[in-house]
CSV table of C-alpha atoms and ligand atoms in Angstrom, one decimal:
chain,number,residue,atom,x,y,z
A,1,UNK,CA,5.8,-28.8,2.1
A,2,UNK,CA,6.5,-27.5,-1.8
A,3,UNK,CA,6.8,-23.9,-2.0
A,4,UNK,CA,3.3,-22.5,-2.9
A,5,UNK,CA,3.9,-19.8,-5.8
A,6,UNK,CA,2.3,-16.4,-4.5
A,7,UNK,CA,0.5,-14.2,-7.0
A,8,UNK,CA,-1.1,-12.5,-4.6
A,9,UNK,CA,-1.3,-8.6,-3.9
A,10,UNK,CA,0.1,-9.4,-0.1
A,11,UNK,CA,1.8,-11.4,1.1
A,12,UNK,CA,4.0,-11.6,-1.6
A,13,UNK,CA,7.2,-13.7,-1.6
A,14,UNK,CA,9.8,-12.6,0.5
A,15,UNK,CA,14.0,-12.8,-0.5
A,16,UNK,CA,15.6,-15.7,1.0
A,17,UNK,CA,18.0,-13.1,2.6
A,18,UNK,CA,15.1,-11.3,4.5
A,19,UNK,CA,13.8,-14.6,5.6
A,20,UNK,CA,17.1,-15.6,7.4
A,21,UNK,CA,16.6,-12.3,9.3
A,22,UNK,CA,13.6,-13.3,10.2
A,23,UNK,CA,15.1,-16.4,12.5
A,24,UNK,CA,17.9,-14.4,14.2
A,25,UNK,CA,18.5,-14.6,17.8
A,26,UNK,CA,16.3,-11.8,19.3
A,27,UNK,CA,18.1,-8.5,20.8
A,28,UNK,CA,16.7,-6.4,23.4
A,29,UNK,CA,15.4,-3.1,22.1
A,30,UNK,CA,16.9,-1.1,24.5
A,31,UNK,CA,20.3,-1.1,23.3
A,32,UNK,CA,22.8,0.0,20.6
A,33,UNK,CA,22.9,-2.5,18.4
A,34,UNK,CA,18.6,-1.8,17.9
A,35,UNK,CA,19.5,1.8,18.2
A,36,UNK,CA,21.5,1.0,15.0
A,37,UNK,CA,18.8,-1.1,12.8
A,38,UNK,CA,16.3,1.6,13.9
A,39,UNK,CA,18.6,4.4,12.4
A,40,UNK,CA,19.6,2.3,9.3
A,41,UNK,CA,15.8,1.0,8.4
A,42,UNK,CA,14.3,4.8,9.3
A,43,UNK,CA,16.9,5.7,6.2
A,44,UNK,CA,15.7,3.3,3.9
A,45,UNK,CA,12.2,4.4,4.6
A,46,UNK,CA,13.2,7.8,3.8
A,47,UNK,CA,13.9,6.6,0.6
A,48,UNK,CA,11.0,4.4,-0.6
A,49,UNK,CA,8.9,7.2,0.7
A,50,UNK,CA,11.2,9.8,-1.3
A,51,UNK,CA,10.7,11.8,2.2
A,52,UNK,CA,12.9,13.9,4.5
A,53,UNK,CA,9.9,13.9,6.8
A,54,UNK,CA,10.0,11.2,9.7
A,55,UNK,CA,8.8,7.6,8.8
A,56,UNK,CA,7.2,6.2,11.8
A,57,UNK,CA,7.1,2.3,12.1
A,58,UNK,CA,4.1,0.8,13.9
A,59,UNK,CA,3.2,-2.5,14.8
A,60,UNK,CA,0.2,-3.1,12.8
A,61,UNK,CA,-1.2,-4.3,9.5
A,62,UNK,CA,-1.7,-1.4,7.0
A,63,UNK,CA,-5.1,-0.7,8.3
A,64,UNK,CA,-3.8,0.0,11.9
A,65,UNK,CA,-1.1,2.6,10.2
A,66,UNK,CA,-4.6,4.0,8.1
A,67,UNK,CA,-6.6,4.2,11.8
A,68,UNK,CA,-3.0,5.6,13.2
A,69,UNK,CA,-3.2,8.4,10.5
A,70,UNK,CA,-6.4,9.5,11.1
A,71,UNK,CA,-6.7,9.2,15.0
A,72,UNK,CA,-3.6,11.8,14.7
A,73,UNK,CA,-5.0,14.2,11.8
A,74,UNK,CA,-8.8,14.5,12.4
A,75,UNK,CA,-10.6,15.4,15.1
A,76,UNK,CA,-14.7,14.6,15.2
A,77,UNK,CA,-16.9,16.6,13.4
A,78,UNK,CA,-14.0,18.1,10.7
A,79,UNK,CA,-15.3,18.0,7.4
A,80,UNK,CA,-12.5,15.6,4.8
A,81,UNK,CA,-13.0,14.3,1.3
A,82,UNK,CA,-12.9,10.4,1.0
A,83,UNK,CA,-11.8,9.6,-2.4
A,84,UNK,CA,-12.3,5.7,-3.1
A,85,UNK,CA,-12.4,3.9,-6.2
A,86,UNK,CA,-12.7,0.3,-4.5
A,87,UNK,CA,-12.5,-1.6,-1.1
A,88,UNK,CA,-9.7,0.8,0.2
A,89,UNK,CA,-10.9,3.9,-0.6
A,90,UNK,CA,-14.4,2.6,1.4
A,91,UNK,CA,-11.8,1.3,4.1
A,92,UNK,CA,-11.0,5.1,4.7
A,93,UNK,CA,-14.6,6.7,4.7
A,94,UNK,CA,-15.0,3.7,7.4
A,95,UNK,CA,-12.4,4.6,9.3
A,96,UNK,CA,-12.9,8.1,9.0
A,97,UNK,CA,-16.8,7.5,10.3
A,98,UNK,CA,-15.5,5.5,13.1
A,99,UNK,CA,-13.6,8.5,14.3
A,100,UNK,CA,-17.1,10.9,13.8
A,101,UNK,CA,-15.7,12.5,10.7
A,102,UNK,CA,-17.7,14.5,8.7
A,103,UNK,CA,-16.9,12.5,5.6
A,104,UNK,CA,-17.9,13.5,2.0
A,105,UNK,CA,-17.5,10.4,-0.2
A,106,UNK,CA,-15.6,11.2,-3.7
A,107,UNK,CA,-16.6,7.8,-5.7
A,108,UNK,CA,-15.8,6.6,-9.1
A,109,UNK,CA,-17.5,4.1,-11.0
A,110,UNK,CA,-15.6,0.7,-10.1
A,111,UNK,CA,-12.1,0.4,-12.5
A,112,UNK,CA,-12.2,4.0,-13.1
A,113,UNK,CA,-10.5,6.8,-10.6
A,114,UNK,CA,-11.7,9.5,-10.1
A,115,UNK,CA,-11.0,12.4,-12.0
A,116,UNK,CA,-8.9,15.2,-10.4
A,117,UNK,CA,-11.3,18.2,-11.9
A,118,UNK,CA,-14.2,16.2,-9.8
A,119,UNK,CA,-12.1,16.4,-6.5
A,120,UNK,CA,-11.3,20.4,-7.7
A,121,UNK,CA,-14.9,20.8,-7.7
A,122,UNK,CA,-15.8,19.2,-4.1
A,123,UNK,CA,-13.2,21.5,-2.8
A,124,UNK,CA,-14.4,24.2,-4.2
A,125,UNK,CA,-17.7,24.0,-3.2
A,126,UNK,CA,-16.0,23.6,0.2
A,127,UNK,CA,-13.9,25.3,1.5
A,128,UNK,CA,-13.7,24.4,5.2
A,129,UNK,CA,-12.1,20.8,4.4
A,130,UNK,CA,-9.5,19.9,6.4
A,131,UNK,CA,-8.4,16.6,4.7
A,132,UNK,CA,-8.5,15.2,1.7
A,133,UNK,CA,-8.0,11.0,1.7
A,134,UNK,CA,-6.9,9.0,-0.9
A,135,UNK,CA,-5.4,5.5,-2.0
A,136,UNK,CA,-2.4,5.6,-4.1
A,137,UNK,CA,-3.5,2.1,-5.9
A,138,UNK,CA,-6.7,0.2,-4.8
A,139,UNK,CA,-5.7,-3.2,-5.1
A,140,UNK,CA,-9.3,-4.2,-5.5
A,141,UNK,CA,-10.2,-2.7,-8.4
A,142,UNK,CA,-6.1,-2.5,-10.0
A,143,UNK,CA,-7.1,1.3,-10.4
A,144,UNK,CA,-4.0,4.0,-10.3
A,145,UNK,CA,-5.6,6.7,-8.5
A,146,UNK,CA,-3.4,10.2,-10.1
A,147,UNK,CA,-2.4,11.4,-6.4
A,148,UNK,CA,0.6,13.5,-7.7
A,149,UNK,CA,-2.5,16.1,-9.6
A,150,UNK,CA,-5.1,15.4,-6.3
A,151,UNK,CA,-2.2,16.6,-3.9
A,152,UNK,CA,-1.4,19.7,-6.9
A,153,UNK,CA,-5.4,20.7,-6.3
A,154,UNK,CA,-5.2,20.3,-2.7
A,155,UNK,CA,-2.2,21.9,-2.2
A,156,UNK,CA,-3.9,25.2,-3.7
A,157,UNK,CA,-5.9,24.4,-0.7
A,158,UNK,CA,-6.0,25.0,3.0
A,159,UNK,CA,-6.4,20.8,3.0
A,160,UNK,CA,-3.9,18.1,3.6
A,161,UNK,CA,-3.8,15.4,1.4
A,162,UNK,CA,-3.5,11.7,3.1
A,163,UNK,CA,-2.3,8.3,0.8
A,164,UNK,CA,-2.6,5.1,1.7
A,165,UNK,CA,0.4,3.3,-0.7
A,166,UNK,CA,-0.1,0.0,1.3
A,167,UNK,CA,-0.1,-2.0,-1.9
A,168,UNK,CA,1.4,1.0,-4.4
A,169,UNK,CA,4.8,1.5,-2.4
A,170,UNK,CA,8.3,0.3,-4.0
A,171,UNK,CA,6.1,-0.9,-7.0
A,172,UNK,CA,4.6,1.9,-8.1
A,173,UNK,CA,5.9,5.7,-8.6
A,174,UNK,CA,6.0,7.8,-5.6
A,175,UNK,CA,7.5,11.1,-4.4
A,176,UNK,CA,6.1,12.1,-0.9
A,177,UNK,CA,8.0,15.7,-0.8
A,178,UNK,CA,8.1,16.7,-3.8
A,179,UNK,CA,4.4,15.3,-5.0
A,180,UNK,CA,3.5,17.6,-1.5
A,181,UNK,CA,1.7,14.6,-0.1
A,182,UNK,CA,1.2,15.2,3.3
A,183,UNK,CA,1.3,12.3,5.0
A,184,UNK,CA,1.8,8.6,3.3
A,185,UNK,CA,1.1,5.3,4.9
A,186,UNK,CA,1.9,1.7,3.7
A,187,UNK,CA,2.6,-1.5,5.0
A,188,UNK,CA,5.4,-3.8,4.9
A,189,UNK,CA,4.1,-7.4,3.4
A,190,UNK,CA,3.5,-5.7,-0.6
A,191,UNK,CA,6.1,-4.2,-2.4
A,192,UNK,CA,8.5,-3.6,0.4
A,193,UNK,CA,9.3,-7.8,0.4
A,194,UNK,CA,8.6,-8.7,3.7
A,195,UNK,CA,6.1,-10.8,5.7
A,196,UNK,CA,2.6,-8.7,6.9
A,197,UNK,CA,3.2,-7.1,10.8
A,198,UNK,CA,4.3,-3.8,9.8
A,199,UNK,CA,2.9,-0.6,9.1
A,200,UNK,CA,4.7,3.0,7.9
A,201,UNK,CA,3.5,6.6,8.6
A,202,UNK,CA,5.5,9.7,7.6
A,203,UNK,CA,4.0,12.9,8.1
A,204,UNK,CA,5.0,16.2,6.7
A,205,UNK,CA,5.5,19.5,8.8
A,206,UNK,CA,2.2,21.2,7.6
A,207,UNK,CA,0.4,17.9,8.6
A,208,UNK,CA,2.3,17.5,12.0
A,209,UNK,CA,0.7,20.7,13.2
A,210,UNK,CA,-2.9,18.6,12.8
A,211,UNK,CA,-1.2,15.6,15.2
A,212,UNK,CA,-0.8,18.2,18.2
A,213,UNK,CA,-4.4,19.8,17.9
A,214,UNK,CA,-6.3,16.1,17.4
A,215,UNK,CA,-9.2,15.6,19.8
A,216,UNK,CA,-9.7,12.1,18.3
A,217,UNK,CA,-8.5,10.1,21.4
A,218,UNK,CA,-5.6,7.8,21.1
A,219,UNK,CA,-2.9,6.2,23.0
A,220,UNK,CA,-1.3,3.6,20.9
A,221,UNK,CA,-1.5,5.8,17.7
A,222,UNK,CA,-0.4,8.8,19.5
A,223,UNK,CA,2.6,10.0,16.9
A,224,UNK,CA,3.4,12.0,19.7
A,225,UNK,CA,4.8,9.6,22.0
A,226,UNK,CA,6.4,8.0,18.6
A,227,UNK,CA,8.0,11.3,18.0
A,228,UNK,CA,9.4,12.1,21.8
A,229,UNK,CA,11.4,9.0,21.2
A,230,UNK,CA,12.5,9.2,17.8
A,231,UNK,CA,15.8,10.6,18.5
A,232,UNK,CA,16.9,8.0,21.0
A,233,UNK,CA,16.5,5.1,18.6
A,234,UNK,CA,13.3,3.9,19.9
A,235,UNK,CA,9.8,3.7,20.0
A,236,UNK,CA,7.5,3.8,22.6
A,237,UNK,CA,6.2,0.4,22.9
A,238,UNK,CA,8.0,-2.7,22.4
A,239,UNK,CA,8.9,-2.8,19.0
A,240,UNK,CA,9.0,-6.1,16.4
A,241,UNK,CA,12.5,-6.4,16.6
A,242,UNK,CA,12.4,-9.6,14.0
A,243,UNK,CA,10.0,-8.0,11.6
A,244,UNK,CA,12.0,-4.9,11.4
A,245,UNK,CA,15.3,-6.5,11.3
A,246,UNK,CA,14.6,-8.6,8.4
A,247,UNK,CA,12.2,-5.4,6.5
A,248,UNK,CA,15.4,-3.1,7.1
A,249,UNK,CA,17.4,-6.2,4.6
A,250,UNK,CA,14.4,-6.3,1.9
A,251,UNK,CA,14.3,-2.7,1.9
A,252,UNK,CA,18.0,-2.4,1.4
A,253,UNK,CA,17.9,-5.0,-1.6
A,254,UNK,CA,15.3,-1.6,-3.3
A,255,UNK,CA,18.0,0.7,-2.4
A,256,UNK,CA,20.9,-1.3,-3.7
A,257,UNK,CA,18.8,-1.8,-7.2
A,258,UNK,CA,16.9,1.5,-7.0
A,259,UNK,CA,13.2,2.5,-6.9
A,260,UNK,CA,13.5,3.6,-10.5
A,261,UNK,CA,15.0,0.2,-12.0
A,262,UNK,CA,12.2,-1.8,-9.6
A,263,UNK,CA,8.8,0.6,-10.8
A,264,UNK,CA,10.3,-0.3,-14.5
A,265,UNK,CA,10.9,-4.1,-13.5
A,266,UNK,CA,7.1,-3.9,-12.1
A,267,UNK,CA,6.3,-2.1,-15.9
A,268,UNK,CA,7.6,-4.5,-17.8
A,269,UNK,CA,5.8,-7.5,-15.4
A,270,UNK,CA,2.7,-5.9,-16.0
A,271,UNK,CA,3.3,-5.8,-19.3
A,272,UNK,CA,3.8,-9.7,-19.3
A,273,UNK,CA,1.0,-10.5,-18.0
A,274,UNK,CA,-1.4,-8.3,-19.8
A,275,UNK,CA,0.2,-9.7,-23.1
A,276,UNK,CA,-0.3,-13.5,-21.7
A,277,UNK,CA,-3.9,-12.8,-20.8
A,278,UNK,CA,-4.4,-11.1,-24.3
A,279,UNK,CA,-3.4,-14.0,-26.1
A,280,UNK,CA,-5.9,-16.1,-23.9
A,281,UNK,CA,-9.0,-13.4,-24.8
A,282,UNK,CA,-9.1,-12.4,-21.6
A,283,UNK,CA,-10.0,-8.5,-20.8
A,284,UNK,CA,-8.4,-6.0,-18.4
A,285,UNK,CA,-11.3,-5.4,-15.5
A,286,UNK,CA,-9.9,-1.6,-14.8
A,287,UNK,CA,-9.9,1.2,-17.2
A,288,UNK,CA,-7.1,2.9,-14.9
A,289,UNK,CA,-5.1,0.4,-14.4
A,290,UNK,CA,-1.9,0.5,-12.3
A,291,UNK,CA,1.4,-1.8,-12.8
A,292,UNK,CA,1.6,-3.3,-9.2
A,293,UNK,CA,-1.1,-6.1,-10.1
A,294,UNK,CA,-3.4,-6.6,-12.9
A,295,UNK,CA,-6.9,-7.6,-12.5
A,296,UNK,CA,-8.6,-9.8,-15.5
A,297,UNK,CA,-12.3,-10.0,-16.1
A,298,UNK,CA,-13.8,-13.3,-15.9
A,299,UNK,CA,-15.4,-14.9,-18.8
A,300,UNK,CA,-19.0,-15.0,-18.8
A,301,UNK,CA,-20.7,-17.6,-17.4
A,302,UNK,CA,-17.7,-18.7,-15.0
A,303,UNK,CA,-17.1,-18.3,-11.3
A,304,UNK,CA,-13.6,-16.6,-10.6
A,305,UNK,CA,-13.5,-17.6,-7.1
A,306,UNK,CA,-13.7,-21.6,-8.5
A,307,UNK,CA,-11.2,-20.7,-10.7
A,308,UNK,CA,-9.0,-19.5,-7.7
A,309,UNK,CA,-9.6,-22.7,-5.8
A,310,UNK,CA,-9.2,-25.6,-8.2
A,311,UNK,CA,-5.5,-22.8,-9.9
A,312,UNK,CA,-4.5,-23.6,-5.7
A,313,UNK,CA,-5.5,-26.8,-5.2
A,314,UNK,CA,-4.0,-28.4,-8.2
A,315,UNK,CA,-0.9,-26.2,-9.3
A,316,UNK,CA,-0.5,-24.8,-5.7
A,317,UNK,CA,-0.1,-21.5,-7.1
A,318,UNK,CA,-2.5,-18.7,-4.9
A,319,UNK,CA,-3.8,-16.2,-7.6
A,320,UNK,CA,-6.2,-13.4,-5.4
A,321,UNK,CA,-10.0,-13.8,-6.3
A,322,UNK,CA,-12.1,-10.2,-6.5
A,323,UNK,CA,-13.3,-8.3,-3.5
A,324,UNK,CA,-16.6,-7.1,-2.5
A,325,UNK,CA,-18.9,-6.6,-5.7
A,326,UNK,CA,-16.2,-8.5,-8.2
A,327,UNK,CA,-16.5,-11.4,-6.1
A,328,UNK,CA,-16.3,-14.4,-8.5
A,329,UNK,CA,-15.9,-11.8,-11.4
A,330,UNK,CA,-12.3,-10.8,-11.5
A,331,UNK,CA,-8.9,-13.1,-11.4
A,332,UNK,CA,-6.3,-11.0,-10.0
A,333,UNK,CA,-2.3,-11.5,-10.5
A,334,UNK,CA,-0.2,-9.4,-8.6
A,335,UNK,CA,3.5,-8.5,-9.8
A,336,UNK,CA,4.7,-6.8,-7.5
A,337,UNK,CA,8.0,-6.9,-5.0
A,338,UNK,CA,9.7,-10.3,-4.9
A,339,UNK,CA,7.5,-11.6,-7.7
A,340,UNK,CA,9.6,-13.3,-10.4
A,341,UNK,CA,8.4,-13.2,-14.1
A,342,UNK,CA,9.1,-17.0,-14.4
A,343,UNK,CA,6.0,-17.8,-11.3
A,344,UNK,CA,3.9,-15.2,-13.2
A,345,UNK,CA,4.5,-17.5,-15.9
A,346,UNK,CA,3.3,-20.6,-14.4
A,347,UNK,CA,0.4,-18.9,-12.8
A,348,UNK,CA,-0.5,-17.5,-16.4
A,349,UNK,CA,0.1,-21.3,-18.0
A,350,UNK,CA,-2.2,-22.7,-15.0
A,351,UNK,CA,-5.1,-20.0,-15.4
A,352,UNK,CA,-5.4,-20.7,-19.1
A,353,UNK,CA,-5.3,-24.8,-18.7
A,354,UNK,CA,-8.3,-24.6,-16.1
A,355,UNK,CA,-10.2,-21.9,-18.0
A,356,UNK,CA,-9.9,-24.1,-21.3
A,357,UNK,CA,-10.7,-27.2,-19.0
A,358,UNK,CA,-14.0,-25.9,-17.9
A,359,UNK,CA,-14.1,-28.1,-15.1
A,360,UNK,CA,-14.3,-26.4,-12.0
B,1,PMP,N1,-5.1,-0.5,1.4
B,1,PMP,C1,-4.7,-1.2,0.4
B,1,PMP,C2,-4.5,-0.4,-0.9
B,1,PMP,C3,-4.5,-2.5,0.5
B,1,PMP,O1,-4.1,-3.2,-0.6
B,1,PMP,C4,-4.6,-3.2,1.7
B,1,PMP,C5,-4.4,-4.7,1.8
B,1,PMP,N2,-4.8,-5.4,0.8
B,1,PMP,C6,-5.0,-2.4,2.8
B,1,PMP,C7,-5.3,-1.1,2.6
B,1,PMP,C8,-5.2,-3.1,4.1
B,1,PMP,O2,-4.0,-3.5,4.6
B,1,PMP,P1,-3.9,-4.6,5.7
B,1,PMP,O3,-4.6,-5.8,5.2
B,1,PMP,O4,-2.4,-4.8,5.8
B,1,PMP,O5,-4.5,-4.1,7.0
């Protein structure tokens, strides 16, 4: 089969390198030589999350590593601030209600975040939150959510502040200590080049005190157990040795280029592709916009989600349709992690015939 070019904001392509991982004999994880990989890949973590705190590695999707976050930092009936400016930031209050919280919502208008003097104001008004949620980019909507000022308010605060840089991690800035985020999770099939099965948590000490006072019950979440391993090499279920293997070699291609030269690679993609769509009339859907993907509005009058189908049908190129509420009215193109400029290209070229074709 030809390779299908993926424009999507995860998967994204993954580095021939990581892929040969990937097939590897298995090892058993209770030995030295996984010992080893677990040591070298909890390093690199350290440094995509720009943390000295533990990164815990779960096997999950990013939404299990969101549910693992907040089975471990809220108990039922404490009071957090949700802030959401698309799907992900309503993925949180979901979460958040499943586990009995008493969640206020903090919404923006759809493309626009939502403003730091707003959450100020919430948390003024009161006082006994615990928790403040957030997403670092919602990959619906393509809106940069300003975490480093939301964690500055909060950390005035008695709160914690909790991100979820699923699709914002190694594409888009991001300090976890010295931003004061408290805890930070992502997933590994975004910018971190590798196939979906992996999620990340990292949890600072002022957070950590939260994990051993949850009532929320959990067993496979429980960052305890996680921790009571951690310094043996392990974790305490069996781990996906392949998955993390070939995440540790992606992650160490980041570290040999450096966050800094990738977030200005992802720039200077965006930049592309916001040029390219220019030139074809079409407009930006978000009014924050982050770098990691860009979402175009759809003319008027035409379906996005045809356009999606007939752009993967005939070029075999997979360009990400909108979510929710912008379903059929928002072409998204993402350009992030082992994205190259010259598929954006194609994907650009392809969009543009089938919107001047008008048969679809
Ligand atoms: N948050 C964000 C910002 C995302 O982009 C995604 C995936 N699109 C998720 C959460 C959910 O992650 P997953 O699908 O890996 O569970």
């Amino acid at each position: 089969m030809d390779r299908q070019i993926l424009l999507t904001p995860g998967p994204t392509p993954i580095p021939p390198e990581t892929l040969k991982m990937e097939s590897l004999p298995i090892i058993h994880h209770r030995t030295k030589e996984f010992m080893d990989l677990f040591n070298e890949l909890h390093e690199n973590l350290q440094y995509l999350f720009q943390t000295k705190n533990k990164v815990y590695s779960l096997a999950s999707s990013g939404t299990g590593a969101m549910e693992c976050a907040v089975a471990n930092l809220v108990s039922p009936g404490d009071k957090v601030i949700a802030v959401a400016c698309g799907v992900f930031g309503e993925r949180w209050i979901k979460i958040l209600t499943a586990f009995s919280a008493n969640v206020i919502p903090l919404r923006s208008e759809w493309g626009a975040q939502v403003k730091p003097e707003e959450l100020e104001k919430v948390l003024k008004e009161n006082p006994d939150v615990k928790t403040v949620f957030s997403t670092h980019t919602d990959t619906s909507t393509a809106v940069l959510c300003d975490i480093k000022k939301y964690a500055e308010i909060t950390a005035k605060t008695k709160a914690i502040i909790v991100v979820d840089s699923i699709s914002g991690l190694g594409g888009q800035e991001l300090y976890m200590d010295d931003w004061h985020l408290d805890a930070v999770v992502s997933a590994s099939q975004k910018g971190l080049m590798s196939a979906p099965g992996l999620g990340f948590i990292s949890v600072s000490p002022k957070a950590w005190g939260l994990v051993q006072e949850s009532k929320s019950p959990r067993f496979y979440w429980d960052l305890r157990a996680f921790e009571k391993v951690f310094a043996t090499g392990q974790t305490p279920f069996t781990p996906p040795v392949s998955l993390l293997r070939a995440t540790n070699e992606s992650l160490k291609m980041i570290r040999k280029k450096t966050l800094k030269n990738v977030w200005q690679e992802t720039k200077e993609l965006a930049q592309f592709t916001r040029e390219v769509g220019s030139s074809l009339g079409l407009k930006m859907f978000p009014k924050d916009p982050c770098e990691i993907l860009t979402s175009f509005k759809v003319p008027e009058g035409l379906d996005g989600q045809k356009i999606v189908k007939q752009i993967v049908e005939k070029y075999n190129i997979s360009l990400a349709g909108g979510q929710d509420k912008l379903k059929g009215k928002v072409v998204r193109i993402a350009h992030m992690g082992y994205i190259q400029k010259a598929d954006i290209q194609k994907g650009m070229k392809a969009l543009a015939e089938t919107l001047s074709s008008g048969v679809f």
